């Protein structure tokens, strides 16, 4: 028999799973209704990219959230969030590859290697692949200590993903760059929360005493 | 006057009449359901969620149609051409101009002619247009952002208009200035570009018969978001060269500073001729998404970008001997 806490976790997981599918449902609905505006390809690229980035940052927020709230169970949502981030990143990449540039294969090649913003975006997706592949419990066991080493890759991935967005819009236009800078600020905050502030404070207090 | 030939376009690119009519019906239906769809919208600047008329609005214009100018490509729908715009004075999102241009008053309108010309001064728009017969020109419109449309403009040849002011031998360039009305144009509150918006052409480019001053599209007066009441169309250059809502035309001896060039000199050159061989630093210009709104294809088709946007035969001579990589 499951404990009440487990049942609650299962319910939370089901709700979260459904919530993570909502952006996809919205895109498919708008696509079916031809409601994506005059340039549907660009709309799909932007929306899938937005959600990949948001879910990646939400995944990165899990550990700080656990520390701040003291609720250990949130850790058990992290894999699903990370896999959904990978799912939307893959969708984003697929739309770009097959719908936007479909048929213009040579351009894809030059895009990925010549354009820094596409290079870092591609790199972010590429590095997510091993993390998705090793997300199972069996892989965790098999990799042991190396698993957490490997999964620290998510920190550079987060940075690459944010840069992908910042560099896309940058060009002396302060207003256009505002939204990507918000994502950058959130990323930096989530990284800063991981620093050992408590130890540093304690050391400082120790010195003062 | 020299005759120009539009490069042949395969008949496969033409929109058959039934499809064209079907599209009308589709647009009507979409318009009816627009409020319902508002609920599910994600990004406001992309979703076409603003309730709007589904067919051309504005006063009808009488224009002749010299067929030699017509691109044979499938037309962009009126709705797409008037709902998906770059006009930063009304906001940087593609849907912002259609949403925010309602308060803008394109009448009465005067244009100031200044600089190296014998006839200068302030002219009422009607007087500026009166001596010229309106013409319809179906042009490809290529945005520097790598999307394109095909639009039937109504306007007058720019060169013929400029000649009336008798530019002097010192007039080597022509500069165009967009109106600057912060109270009617909310985008001006943001420091996005060097306001007022400025663009310029070399005088021989300005005199080329393909360059027009447009006052309408789809047989009607220009909607505010498309640059009412008077805008520049230079079909072989990237769209941003076509200054909108022009209040000032000035003849210069030296090359004038232009807004996008000031914002990003390495990204937006003075010439900005459509050129698939010279990439924008951040994206390829080799191909473009054609927003042709036929209602038959789900997505905008990617098509190869042509040198000078397909008008090379007409305009390449203007740049003979010039290094187009250096003068991008």
Short mmCIF file of C-alpha atoms in Angstrom, two decimals:
data_model
loop_
_atom_site.label_atom_id
_atom_site.label_comp_id
_atom_site.label_asym_id
_atom_site.label_seq_id
_atom_site.Cartn_x
_atom_site.Cartn_y
_atom_site.Cartn_z
CA UNK A 1 0.00 0.00 0.00
CA UNK A 2 1.30 3.44 -0.89
CA UNK A 3 1.67 6.08 1.73
CA UNK A 4 -0.50 9.24 1.37
CA UNK A 5 2.65 11.25 0.53
CA UNK A 6 3.37 8.95 -2.43
CA UNK A 7 -0.15 9.30 -3.75
CA UNK A 8 0.15 13.04 -3.52
CA UNK A 9 3.38 12.90 -5.48
CA UNK A 10 1.77 10.76 -8.18
CA UNK A 11 -1.07 13.27 -8.51
CA UNK A 12 1.37 16.18 -8.67
CA UNK A 13 3.33 14.34 -11.35
CA UNK A 14 0.24 13.68 -13.45
CA UNK A 15 -0.84 17.31 -13.21
CA UNK A 16 2.66 18.52 -14.04
CA UNK A 17 2.85 16.15 -17.01
CA UNK A 18 -0.41 17.49 -18.38
CA UNK A 19 0.71 21.09 -17.76
CA UNK A 20 3.96 20.49 -19.64
CA UNK A 21 1.95 19.27 -22.64
CA UNK A 22 -0.18 22.42 -22.73
CA UNK A 23 2.24 24.50 -24.83
CA UNK A 24 2.36 21.68 -27.39
CA UNK A 25 -1.41 21.46 -27.39
CA UNK A 26 -1.62 25.23 -27.91
CA UNK A 27 0.76 25.06 -30.86
CA UNK A 28 -1.11 22.16 -32.48
CA UNK A 29 -4.43 23.88 -31.93
CA UNK A 30 -3.25 27.15 -33.43
CA UNK A 31 -1.68 25.24 -36.31
CA UNK A 32 -4.89 23.36 -37.01
CA UNK A 33 -6.91 26.59 -36.78
CA UNK A 34 -4.39 28.40 -39.02
CA UNK A 35 -4.07 30.86 -36.19
CA UNK A 36 -0.29 31.22 -36.15
CA UNK A 37 -0.25 34.48 -38.09
CA UNK A 38 1.22 35.25 -41.51
CA UNK A 39 4.50 33.47 -40.79
CA UNK A 40 3.54 30.22 -39.00
CA UNK A 41 7.04 28.77 -39.24
CA UNK A 42 8.55 31.67 -37.31
CA UNK A 43 5.71 31.49 -34.77
CA UNK A 44 6.31 27.76 -34.16
CA UNK A 45 10.06 28.30 -33.92
CA UNK A 46 9.63 31.06 -31.36
CA UNK A 47 7.06 29.26 -29.26
CA UNK A 48 8.86 25.92 -29.09
CA UNK A 49 12.13 27.76 -28.35
CA UNK A 50 10.52 29.84 -25.62
CA UNK A 51 9.16 26.75 -23.90
CA UNK A 52 12.41 24.82 -24.17
CA UNK A 53 14.19 27.70 -22.47
CA UNK A 54 11.50 28.19 -19.82
CA UNK A 55 11.43 24.50 -18.91
CA UNK A 56 15.20 24.38 -18.79
CA UNK A 57 15.24 27.28 -16.31
CA UNK A 58 12.42 25.70 -14.29
CA UNK A 59 14.48 22.50 -14.15
CA UNK A 60 17.44 24.53 -12.92
CA UNK A 61 15.19 26.07 -10.27
CA UNK A 62 14.40 22.71 -8.65
CA UNK A 63 17.54 22.45 -6.51
CA UNK A 64 17.41 26.02 -5.16
CA UNK A 65 13.69 25.52 -4.55
CA UNK A 66 14.36 22.44 -2.48
CA UNK A 67 16.99 24.24 -0.44
CA UNK A 68 14.81 27.28 0.16
CA UNK A 69 11.57 25.42 0.84
CA UNK A 70 13.01 22.36 2.55
CA UNK A 71 10.58 20.17 0.57
CA UNK A 72 12.71 17.29 -0.67
CA UNK A 73 9.97 15.86 -2.94
CA UNK A 74 10.42 18.58 -5.57
CA UNK A 75 13.60 16.78 -6.57
CA UNK A 76 11.45 13.95 -7.84
CA UNK A 77 9.90 16.24 -10.46
CA UNK A 78 13.24 17.25 -11.90
CA UNK A 79 13.64 14.43 -14.41
CA UNK A 80 10.24 15.05 -15.97
CA UNK A 81 10.90 18.79 -16.26
CA UNK A 82 14.31 18.18 -17.79
CA UNK A 83 12.92 15.69 -20.29
CA UNK A 84 10.21 18.15 -21.31
CA UNK A 85 12.87 20.83 -21.79
CA UNK A 86 14.64 18.38 -24.10
CA UNK A 87 11.36 17.58 -25.84
CA UNK A 88 10.64 21.24 -26.66
CA UNK A 89 14.27 21.85 -27.63
CA UNK A 90 14.02 18.91 -30.05
CA UNK A 91 10.74 20.23 -31.42
CA UNK A 92 12.36 23.67 -31.87
CA UNK A 93 15.31 22.12 -33.70
CA UNK A 94 13.04 19.91 -35.82
CA UNK A 95 10.85 22.81 -36.92
CA UNK A 96 13.94 24.78 -37.92
CA UNK A 97 15.51 21.80 -39.66
CA UNK A 98 12.59 20.23 -41.50
CA UNK A 99 9.92 22.89 -41.89
CA UNK A 100 11.88 26.14 -42.04
CA UNK A 101 15.03 25.04 -43.87
CA UNK A 102 13.61 21.86 -45.41
CA UNK A 103 15.21 21.36 -48.80
CA UNK A 104 17.86 24.03 -48.22
CA UNK A 105 20.26 21.59 -46.55
CA UNK A 106 23.43 23.41 -47.47
CA UNK A 107 22.19 26.45 -45.64
CA UNK A 108 21.69 24.41 -42.46
CA UNK A 109 25.32 23.41 -42.50
CA UNK A 110 26.61 26.93 -42.96
CA UNK A 111 24.07 28.24 -40.43
CA UNK A 112 25.27 25.90 -37.68
CA UNK A 113 28.95 26.53 -38.22
CA UNK A 114 29.03 30.17 -39.29
CA UNK A 115 26.48 31.79 -37.01
CA UNK A 116 27.41 31.96 -33.34
CA UNK A 117 23.81 32.17 -32.16
CA UNK A 118 22.89 29.02 -34.07
CA UNK A 119 26.13 27.30 -33.01
CA UNK A 120 25.40 27.77 -29.30
CA UNK A 121 21.76 26.76 -29.80
CA UNK A 122 22.79 23.59 -31.58
CA UNK A 123 25.40 22.91 -28.90
CA UNK A 124 22.80 23.30 -26.15
CA UNK A 125 20.54 20.76 -27.85
CA UNK A 126 23.42 18.38 -28.58
CA UNK A 127 24.58 18.39 -24.96
CA UNK A 128 21.03 17.72 -23.79
CA UNK A 129 21.02 14.41 -25.69
CA UNK A 130 23.37 12.49 -23.34
CA UNK A 131 21.49 13.91 -20.35
CA UNK A 132 18.18 12.67 -21.71
CA UNK A 133 19.67 9.27 -22.57
CA UNK A 134 21.12 8.85 -19.08
CA UNK A 135 18.03 10.07 -17.25
CA UNK A 136 16.75 6.60 -16.39
CA UNK A 137 17.18 5.03 -12.97
CA UNK A 138 19.22 2.19 -14.48
CA UNK A 139 21.66 4.64 -16.07
CA UNK A 140 21.92 6.52 -12.80
CA UNK A 141 22.92 3.33 -11.04
CA UNK A 142 25.32 2.27 -13.73
CA UNK A 143 27.12 5.62 -13.89
CA UNK A 144 27.33 6.05 -10.13
CA UNK A 145 29.32 9.15 -9.19
CA UNK A 146 29.85 9.97 -12.85
CA UNK A 147 26.14 10.50 -13.31
CA UNK A 148 26.07 13.72 -11.34
CA UNK A 149 29.34 14.80 -12.96
CA UNK A 150 27.79 14.29 -16.38
CA UNK A 151 24.61 16.08 -15.45
CA UNK A 152 26.50 19.18 -14.39
CA UNK A 153 26.52 19.79 -18.14
CA UNK A 154 23.13 21.38 -17.61
CA UNK A 155 24.88 24.56 -16.33
CA UNK A 156 26.68 25.32 -19.61
CA UNK A 157 23.60 24.13 -21.51
CA UNK A 158 21.51 26.74 -19.70
CA UNK A 159 24.05 29.42 -20.56
CA UNK A 160 24.19 28.37 -24.23
CA UNK A 161 20.42 28.34 -24.48
CA UNK A 162 20.15 31.85 -23.03
CA UNK A 163 22.95 33.14 -25.27
CA UNK A 164 21.20 31.57 -28.27
CA UNK A 165 18.30 33.90 -27.55
CA UNK A 166 20.31 37.00 -26.55
CA UNK A 167 22.48 36.86 -29.67
CA UNK A 168 19.52 36.27 -31.92
CA UNK A 169 17.99 39.64 -31.14
CA UNK A 170 21.00 41.71 -30.19
CA UNK A 171 21.82 44.70 -32.37
CA UNK A 172 21.93 48.05 -30.64
CA UNK A 173 18.22 47.65 -29.99
CA UNK A 174 17.72 47.93 -26.28
CA UNK A 175 14.04 47.19 -26.35
CA UNK A 176 14.22 44.04 -28.45
CA UNK A 177 16.89 42.57 -26.20
CA UNK A 178 14.91 43.12 -23.01
CA UNK A 179 13.11 39.76 -22.94
CA UNK A 180 16.20 37.61 -23.52
CA UNK A 181 17.98 39.63 -20.84
CA UNK A 182 15.24 38.69 -18.37
CA UNK A 183 16.03 35.02 -19.09
CA UNK A 184 19.73 35.74 -18.65
CA UNK A 185 19.04 37.41 -15.29
CA UNK A 186 16.98 34.40 -14.13
CA UNK A 187 19.75 32.04 -15.21
CA UNK A 188 22.37 34.05 -13.33
CA UNK A 189 20.17 34.18 -10.24
CA UNK A 190 19.68 30.39 -10.32
CA UNK A 191 23.43 29.94 -10.63
CA UNK A 192 24.13 32.40 -7.83
CA UNK A 193 21.76 30.53 -5.52
CA UNK A 194 23.99 27.48 -5.92
CA UNK A 195 27.03 29.20 -4.47
CA UNK A 196 27.86 28.18 -0.89
CA UNK A 197 26.62 31.43 0.65
CA UNK A 198 25.94 29.82 4.03
CA UNK A 199 29.48 28.54 4.36
CA UNK A 200 30.87 31.90 3.32
CA UNK A 201 28.66 33.71 5.81
CA UNK A 202 29.67 31.31 8.54
CA UNK A 203 33.34 31.81 7.70
CA UNK A 204 32.82 35.55 7.78
CA UNK A 205 31.09 35.36 11.13
CA UNK A 206 33.83 33.07 12.42
CA UNK A 207 36.41 35.65 11.48
CA UNK A 208 34.46 38.43 13.14
CA UNK A 209 34.18 36.45 16.36
CA UNK B 1 12.05 55.83 -72.13
CA UNK B 2 13.74 52.49 -71.63
CA UNK B 3 11.51 49.46 -71.41
CA UNK B 4 11.95 47.00 -68.60
CA UNK B 5 11.24 43.34 -68.62
CA UNK B 6 10.27 41.48 -65.51
CA UNK B 7 12.13 38.16 -65.31
CA UNK B 8 9.89 35.24 -66.29
CA UNK B 9 8.24 33.48 -63.40
CA UNK B 10 7.05 29.88 -63.83
CA UNK B 11 3.29 29.55 -64.14
CA UNK B 12 3.44 27.10 -61.25
CA UNK B 13 3.86 30.09 -58.96
CA UNK B 14 0.61 31.68 -60.10
CA UNK B 15 -2.42 31.42 -57.89
CA UNK B 16 -5.29 29.82 -59.81
CA UNK B 17 -8.52 31.80 -59.69
CA UNK B 18 -10.50 29.23 -57.63
CA UNK B 19 -7.77 29.14 -55.01
CA UNK B 20 -7.76 32.91 -54.90
CA UNK B 21 -11.51 32.98 -54.31
CA UNK B 22 -11.27 30.17 -51.78
CA UNK B 23 -8.75 32.20 -49.89
CA UNK B 24 -11.21 35.05 -49.62
CA UNK B 25 -13.76 32.72 -48.09
CA UNK B 26 -11.20 31.23 -45.75
CA UNK B 27 -10.18 34.70 -44.57
CA UNK B 28 -13.77 35.63 -43.93
CA UNK B 29 -14.29 32.54 -41.83
CA UNK B 30 -11.11 33.13 -39.93
CA UNK B 31 -12.19 36.67 -39.23
CA UNK B 32 -15.50 35.50 -37.82
CA UNK B 33 -13.82 33.12 -35.44
CA UNK B 34 -11.03 35.45 -34.39
CA UNK B 35 -12.55 36.53 -31.05
CA UNK B 36 -13.09 32.90 -30.10
CA UNK B 37 -9.47 32.14 -30.72
CA UNK B 38 -8.22 35.01 -28.59
CA UNK B 39 -8.41 32.79 -25.53
CA UNK B 40 -5.69 30.40 -26.62
CA UNK B 41 -3.07 32.89 -27.69
CA UNK B 42 0.48 32.60 -26.53
CA UNK B 43 2.63 35.40 -27.87
CA UNK B 44 0.60 38.42 -28.65
CA UNK B 45 2.98 39.71 -31.30
CA UNK B 46 2.73 36.61 -33.44
CA UNK B 47 -0.75 35.29 -33.03
CA UNK B 48 -3.13 36.95 -35.44
CA UNK B 49 -5.66 37.53 -32.73
CA UNK B 50 -6.71 41.13 -33.29
CA UNK B 51 -10.25 41.28 -34.63
CA UNK B 52 -9.90 43.07 -37.92
CA UNK B 53 -11.60 43.52 -41.26
CA UNK B 54 -10.89 40.59 -43.51
CA UNK B 55 -10.91 42.42 -46.82
CA UNK B 56 -9.35 45.61 -48.11
CA UNK B 57 -10.48 48.80 -46.41
CA UNK B 58 -9.77 52.45 -47.21
CA UNK B 59 -10.79 54.65 -50.09
CA UNK B 60 -10.48 53.14 -53.55
CA UNK B 61 -7.84 54.52 -55.87
CA UNK B 62 -7.98 54.75 -59.63
CA UNK B 63 -4.75 53.49 -61.09
CA UNK B 64 -3.52 52.39 -64.46
CA UNK B 65 -1.70 49.11 -64.66
CA UNK B 66 1.33 49.06 -66.94
CA UNK B 67 1.68 45.30 -67.06
CA UNK B 68 5.40 45.42 -67.71
CA UNK B 69 5.92 46.04 -64.00
CA UNK B 70 3.95 43.13 -62.66
CA UNK B 71 5.67 40.30 -60.86
CA UNK B 72 3.80 37.13 -61.74
CA UNK B 73 4.28 35.56 -58.32
CA UNK B 74 1.29 34.62 -56.18
CA UNK B 75 0.10 37.66 -54.23
CA UNK B 76 0.36 37.94 -50.47
CA UNK B 77 -3.09 38.24 -48.95
CA UNK B 78 -4.27 41.72 -48.06
CA UNK B 79 -4.64 40.56 -44.49
CA UNK B 80 -1.06 39.32 -44.16
CA UNK B 81 0.32 42.43 -45.85
CA UNK B 82 -1.52 44.68 -43.40
CA UNK B 83 -1.17 42.62 -40.20
CA UNK B 84 2.48 41.61 -40.36
CA UNK B 85 4.57 44.76 -40.51
CA UNK B 86 7.81 46.25 -39.39
CA UNK B 87 7.10 49.84 -38.44
CA UNK B 88 8.96 50.42 -35.19
CA UNK B 89 7.34 53.80 -34.57
CA UNK B 90 4.27 51.72 -33.69
CA UNK B 91 6.15 48.98 -31.80
CA UNK B 92 8.72 46.30 -32.57
CA UNK B 93 6.35 43.31 -32.79
CA UNK B 94 5.03 42.34 -36.22
CA UNK B 95 1.44 42.79 -35.03
CA UNK B 96 2.12 46.07 -33.18
CA UNK B 97 1.71 48.43 -36.17
CA UNK B 98 -1.78 47.11 -37.01
CA UNK B 99 -2.72 47.32 -33.33
CA UNK B 100 -1.22 50.70 -32.52
CA UNK B 101 -1.58 52.77 -35.69
CA UNK B 102 -5.25 53.61 -35.17
CA UNK B 103 -4.58 56.99 -33.59
CA UNK B 104 -2.28 58.10 -36.41
CA UNK B 105 -3.67 60.90 -38.63
CA UNK B 106 -2.39 60.70 -42.21
CA UNK B 107 -4.44 63.77 -43.25
CA UNK B 108 -3.86 66.62 -43.76
CA UNK B 109 -0.30 65.94 -44.92
CA UNK B 110 2.50 68.08 -46.24
CA UNK B 111 5.93 67.14 -47.51
CA UNK B 112 8.90 69.44 -47.24
CA UNK B 113 11.28 69.47 -50.19
CA UNK B 114 14.72 70.76 -49.25
CA UNK B 115 18.39 70.81 -50.18
CA UNK B 116 20.06 71.06 -53.56
CA UNK B 117 17.08 71.76 -55.81
CA UNK B 118 15.70 74.81 -57.57
CA UNK B 119 12.21 74.30 -56.27
CA UNK B 120 12.02 73.82 -52.53
CA UNK B 121 9.39 74.39 -49.88
CA UNK B 122 6.45 72.74 -48.21
CA UNK B 123 3.88 71.03 -50.43
CA UNK B 124 0.48 69.64 -49.76
CA UNK B 125 0.36 65.91 -50.51
CA UNK B 126 -2.41 66.43 -53.07
CA UNK B 127 -0.31 68.98 -54.95
CA UNK B 128 2.65 66.66 -54.86
CA UNK B 129 0.64 63.83 -56.44
CA UNK B 130 -1.64 65.80 -58.78
CA UNK B 131 0.54 65.99 -61.92
CA UNK B 132 1.11 62.21 -61.89
CA UNK B 133 -1.14 59.34 -62.91
CA UNK B 134 -1.36 56.63 -60.26
CA UNK B 135 0.06 53.29 -61.33
CA UNK B 136 -0.34 49.83 -59.89
CA UNK B 137 2.88 47.86 -59.55
CA UNK B 138 3.03 44.29 -58.30
CA UNK B 139 6.42 44.01 -56.63
CA UNK B 140 8.25 41.42 -54.62
CA UNK B 141 9.02 42.85 -51.18
CA UNK B 142 12.05 41.30 -49.47
CA UNK B 143 12.64 42.02 -45.78
CA UNK B 144 16.22 41.94 -44.48
CA UNK B 145 14.90 39.41 -41.93
CA UNK B 146 14.63 36.84 -44.76
CA UNK B 147 10.88 36.81 -45.33
CA UNK B 148 9.14 38.23 -48.36
CA UNK B 149 5.75 39.20 -49.74
CA UNK B 150 4.29 40.07 -53.14
CA UNK B 151 2.26 43.26 -52.98
CA UNK B 152 0.27 45.31 -55.49
CA UNK B 153 1.29 48.87 -54.67
CA UNK B 154 -0.36 51.99 -56.02
CA UNK B 155 1.90 54.97 -56.47
CA UNK B 156 3.80 57.34 -58.69
CA UNK B 157 7.30 57.00 -60.15
CA UNK B 158 9.68 58.59 -57.65
CA UNK B 159 12.03 59.94 -60.30
CA UNK B 160 9.33 61.77 -62.23
CA UNK B 161 8.18 63.40 -59.03
CA UNK B 162 11.69 64.41 -57.99
CA UNK B 163 12.46 65.94 -61.39
CA UNK B 164 9.73 68.54 -60.86
CA UNK B 165 11.84 70.08 -58.12
CA UNK B 166 14.79 70.47 -60.49
CA UNK B 167 17.60 68.98 -58.42
CA UNK B 168 20.89 70.80 -59.09
CA UNK B 169 24.18 69.17 -60.12
CA UNK B 170 25.14 69.05 -56.44
CA UNK B 171 22.23 66.72 -55.68
CA UNK B 172 24.01 63.36 -55.44
CA UNK B 173 21.72 61.74 -52.88
CA UNK B 174 18.09 61.94 -51.80
CA UNK B 175 17.15 61.58 -48.13
CA UNK B 176 13.70 60.66 -46.83
CA UNK B 177 12.48 61.43 -43.32
CA UNK B 178 9.56 59.73 -41.57
CA UNK B 179 7.16 61.79 -39.48
CA UNK B 180 7.93 62.04 -35.76
CA UNK B 181 4.74 62.21 -33.69
CA UNK B 182 5.24 60.60 -30.28
CA UNK B 183 1.63 61.27 -29.28
CA UNK B 184 0.33 59.19 -32.21
CA UNK B 185 3.20 56.71 -32.48
CA UNK B 186 3.80 54.87 -29.18
CA UNK B 187 6.99 53.18 -30.40
CA UNK B 188 8.79 56.52 -30.47
CA UNK B 189 8.87 56.45 -26.67
CA UNK B 190 11.55 53.77 -26.96
CA UNK B 191 15.09 54.43 -27.96
CA UNK B 192 15.16 51.67 -30.58
CA UNK B 193 16.49 53.61 -33.56
CA UNK B 194 17.75 57.11 -34.23
CA UNK B 195 14.42 58.96 -34.58
CA UNK B 196 13.08 60.36 -36.78
CA UNK B 197 13.53 57.40 -39.14
CA UNK B 198 15.79 58.37 -42.03
CA UNK B 199 16.58 56.60 -45.26
CA UNK B 200 18.37 57.66 -48.43
CA UNK B 201 19.17 56.68 -51.99
CA UNK B 202 21.81 57.67 -54.46
CA UNK B 203 20.22 60.07 -56.96
CA UNK B 204 20.50 57.60 -59.87
CA UNK B 205 18.80 54.95 -57.75
CA UNK B 206 16.04 57.39 -56.91
CA UNK B 207 15.58 58.27 -60.59
CA UNK B 208 15.23 54.61 -61.61
CA UNK B 209 11.72 53.93 -62.93
CA UNK B 210 11.24 50.94 -60.61
CA UNK B 211 11.41 53.19 -57.51
CA UNK B 212 8.01 54.57 -56.56
CA UNK B 213 6.31 56.70 -53.97
CA UNK B 214 3.37 54.54 -52.90
CA UNK B 215 0.06 55.89 -51.65
CA UNK B 216 -1.88 52.65 -51.68
CA UNK B 217 -1.96 48.87 -51.86
CA UNK B 218 -4.53 46.46 -53.27
CA UNK B 219 -6.23 49.37 -55.02
CA UNK B 220 -6.94 51.25 -51.79
CA UNK B 221 -5.30 54.00 -49.80
CA UNK B 222 -2.41 52.82 -47.61
CA UNK B 223 -3.44 51.66 -44.14
CA UNK B 224 -1.57 53.55 -41.40
CA UNK B 225 0.53 50.51 -40.50
CA UNK B 226 1.83 50.29 -44.06
CA UNK B 227 3.21 53.84 -44.06
CA UNK B 228 0.24 56.09 -44.87
CA UNK B 229 -0.09 58.43 -46.58
CA UNK B 230 3.15 58.31 -48.57
CA UNK B 231 5.98 55.82 -48.53
CA UNK B 232 8.99 54.80 -50.55
CA UNK B 233 9.18 51.47 -52.40
CA UNK B 234 12.51 50.35 -53.84
CA UNK B 235 11.86 46.72 -54.80
CA UNK B 236 15.46 45.66 -55.41
CA UNK B 237 16.52 46.70 -51.88
CA UNK B 238 15.66 45.29 -48.47
CA UNK B 239 12.34 46.54 -47.17
CA UNK B 240 13.71 48.87 -44.50
CA UNK B 241 15.02 51.19 -47.22
CA UNK B 242 11.42 52.08 -47.98
CA UNK B 243 10.82 54.95 -45.55
CA UNK B 244 7.19 55.24 -44.43
CA UNK B 245 4.96 58.27 -43.75
CA UNK B 246 7.42 60.63 -45.45
CA UNK B 247 7.39 64.28 -44.36
CA UNK B 248 10.66 65.44 -45.82
CA UNK B 249 12.63 64.81 -48.99
CA UNK B 250 16.03 66.45 -49.14
CA UNK B 251 18.65 66.52 -51.88
CA UNK B 252 22.15 66.01 -50.47
CA UNK B 253 25.62 66.33 -51.92
CA UNK B 254 27.14 63.83 -49.46
CA UNK B 255 25.80 60.45 -48.45
CA UNK B 256 23.25 61.02 -45.69
CA UNK B 257 23.24 59.05 -42.44
CA UNK B 258 20.44 56.47 -42.29
CA UNK B 259 18.73 55.07 -39.20
CA UNK B 260 19.43 51.35 -39.52
CA UNK B 261 22.95 51.97 -40.69
CA UNK B 262 23.53 54.05 -37.55
CA UNK B 263 22.05 51.28 -35.38
CA UNK B 264 24.21 48.52 -36.85
CA UNK B 265 26.76 49.57 -39.48
CA UNK B 266 28.06 46.03 -39.94
CA UNK B 267 24.57 44.60 -40.36
CA UNK B 268 22.74 47.22 -42.42
CA UNK B 269 24.68 48.87 -45.20
CA UNK B 270 23.76 52.08 -46.98
CA UNK B 271 22.97 50.25 -50.22
CA UNK B 272 21.24 47.19 -48.78
CA UNK B 273 20.52 45.75 -52.20
CA UNK B 274 18.96 42.30 -51.97
CA UNK B 275 21.91 39.97 -52.41
CA UNK B 276 21.81 36.22 -51.70
CA UNK B 277 25.62 36.10 -51.82
CA UNK B 278 26.15 38.55 -48.94
CA UNK B 279 24.82 37.21 -45.66
CA UNK B 280 23.60 39.28 -42.77
CA UNK B 281 26.15 38.64 -39.99
CA UNK B 282 23.54 36.75 -37.99
CA UNK B 283 21.61 34.92 -40.68
CA UNK B 284 21.80 33.74 -44.27
CA UNK B 285 20.31 35.81 -47.08
CA UNK B 286 20.50 32.92 -49.55
CA UNK B 287 16.81 32.12 -49.23
CA UNK B 288 13.61 33.60 -47.85
CA UNK B 289 10.23 32.52 -46.49
CA UNK B 290 7.63 33.68 -48.98
CA UNK B 291 4.51 34.79 -47.18
CA UNK B 292 2.12 34.29 -50.07
CA UNK B 293 -0.99 33.43 -48.10
CA UNK B 294 -2.59 31.30 -50.76
CA UNK B 295 -4.50 29.40 -48.11
CA UNK B 296 -3.40 26.15 -49.72
CA UNK B 297 -0.07 25.65 -47.99
CA UNK B 298 0.20 25.46 -44.25
CA UNK B 299 3.58 27.12 -44.08
CA UNK B 300 5.27 29.91 -45.94
CA UNK B 301 7.43 28.32 -48.63
CA UNK B 302 11.14 28.85 -48.57
CA UNK B 303 12.33 30.11 -51.94
CA UNK B 304 15.80 31.07 -53.17
CA UNK B 305 16.57 34.78 -52.90
CA UNK B 306 17.41 36.36 -56.25
CA UNK B 307 20.11 38.99 -56.82
CA UNK B 308 18.49 42.44 -56.61
CA UNK B 309 15.31 40.62 -55.60
CA UNK B 310 14.84 39.44 -59.18
CA UNK B 311 15.26 42.91 -60.71
CA UNK B 312 18.93 42.46 -61.66
CA UNK B 313 18.24 42.93 -65.35
CA UNK B 314 16.79 46.36 -64.65
CA UNK B 315 19.08 47.71 -61.94
CA UNK B 316 22.40 45.83 -61.94
CA UNK B 317 23.78 48.50 -64.27
CA UNK B 318 23.51 51.09 -61.51
CA UNK B 319 26.27 49.27 -59.66
CA UNK B 320 28.59 48.39 -62.53
CA UNK B 321 32.16 48.16 -61.32
CA UNK B 322 31.16 48.34 -57.66
CA UNK B 323 32.22 45.67 -55.17
CA UNK B 324 28.84 44.60 -53.82
CA UNK B 325 30.46 42.77 -50.91
CA UNK B 326 32.10 45.93 -49.64
CA UNK B 327 29.08 48.08 -50.54
CA UNK B 328 26.43 45.84 -48.95
#
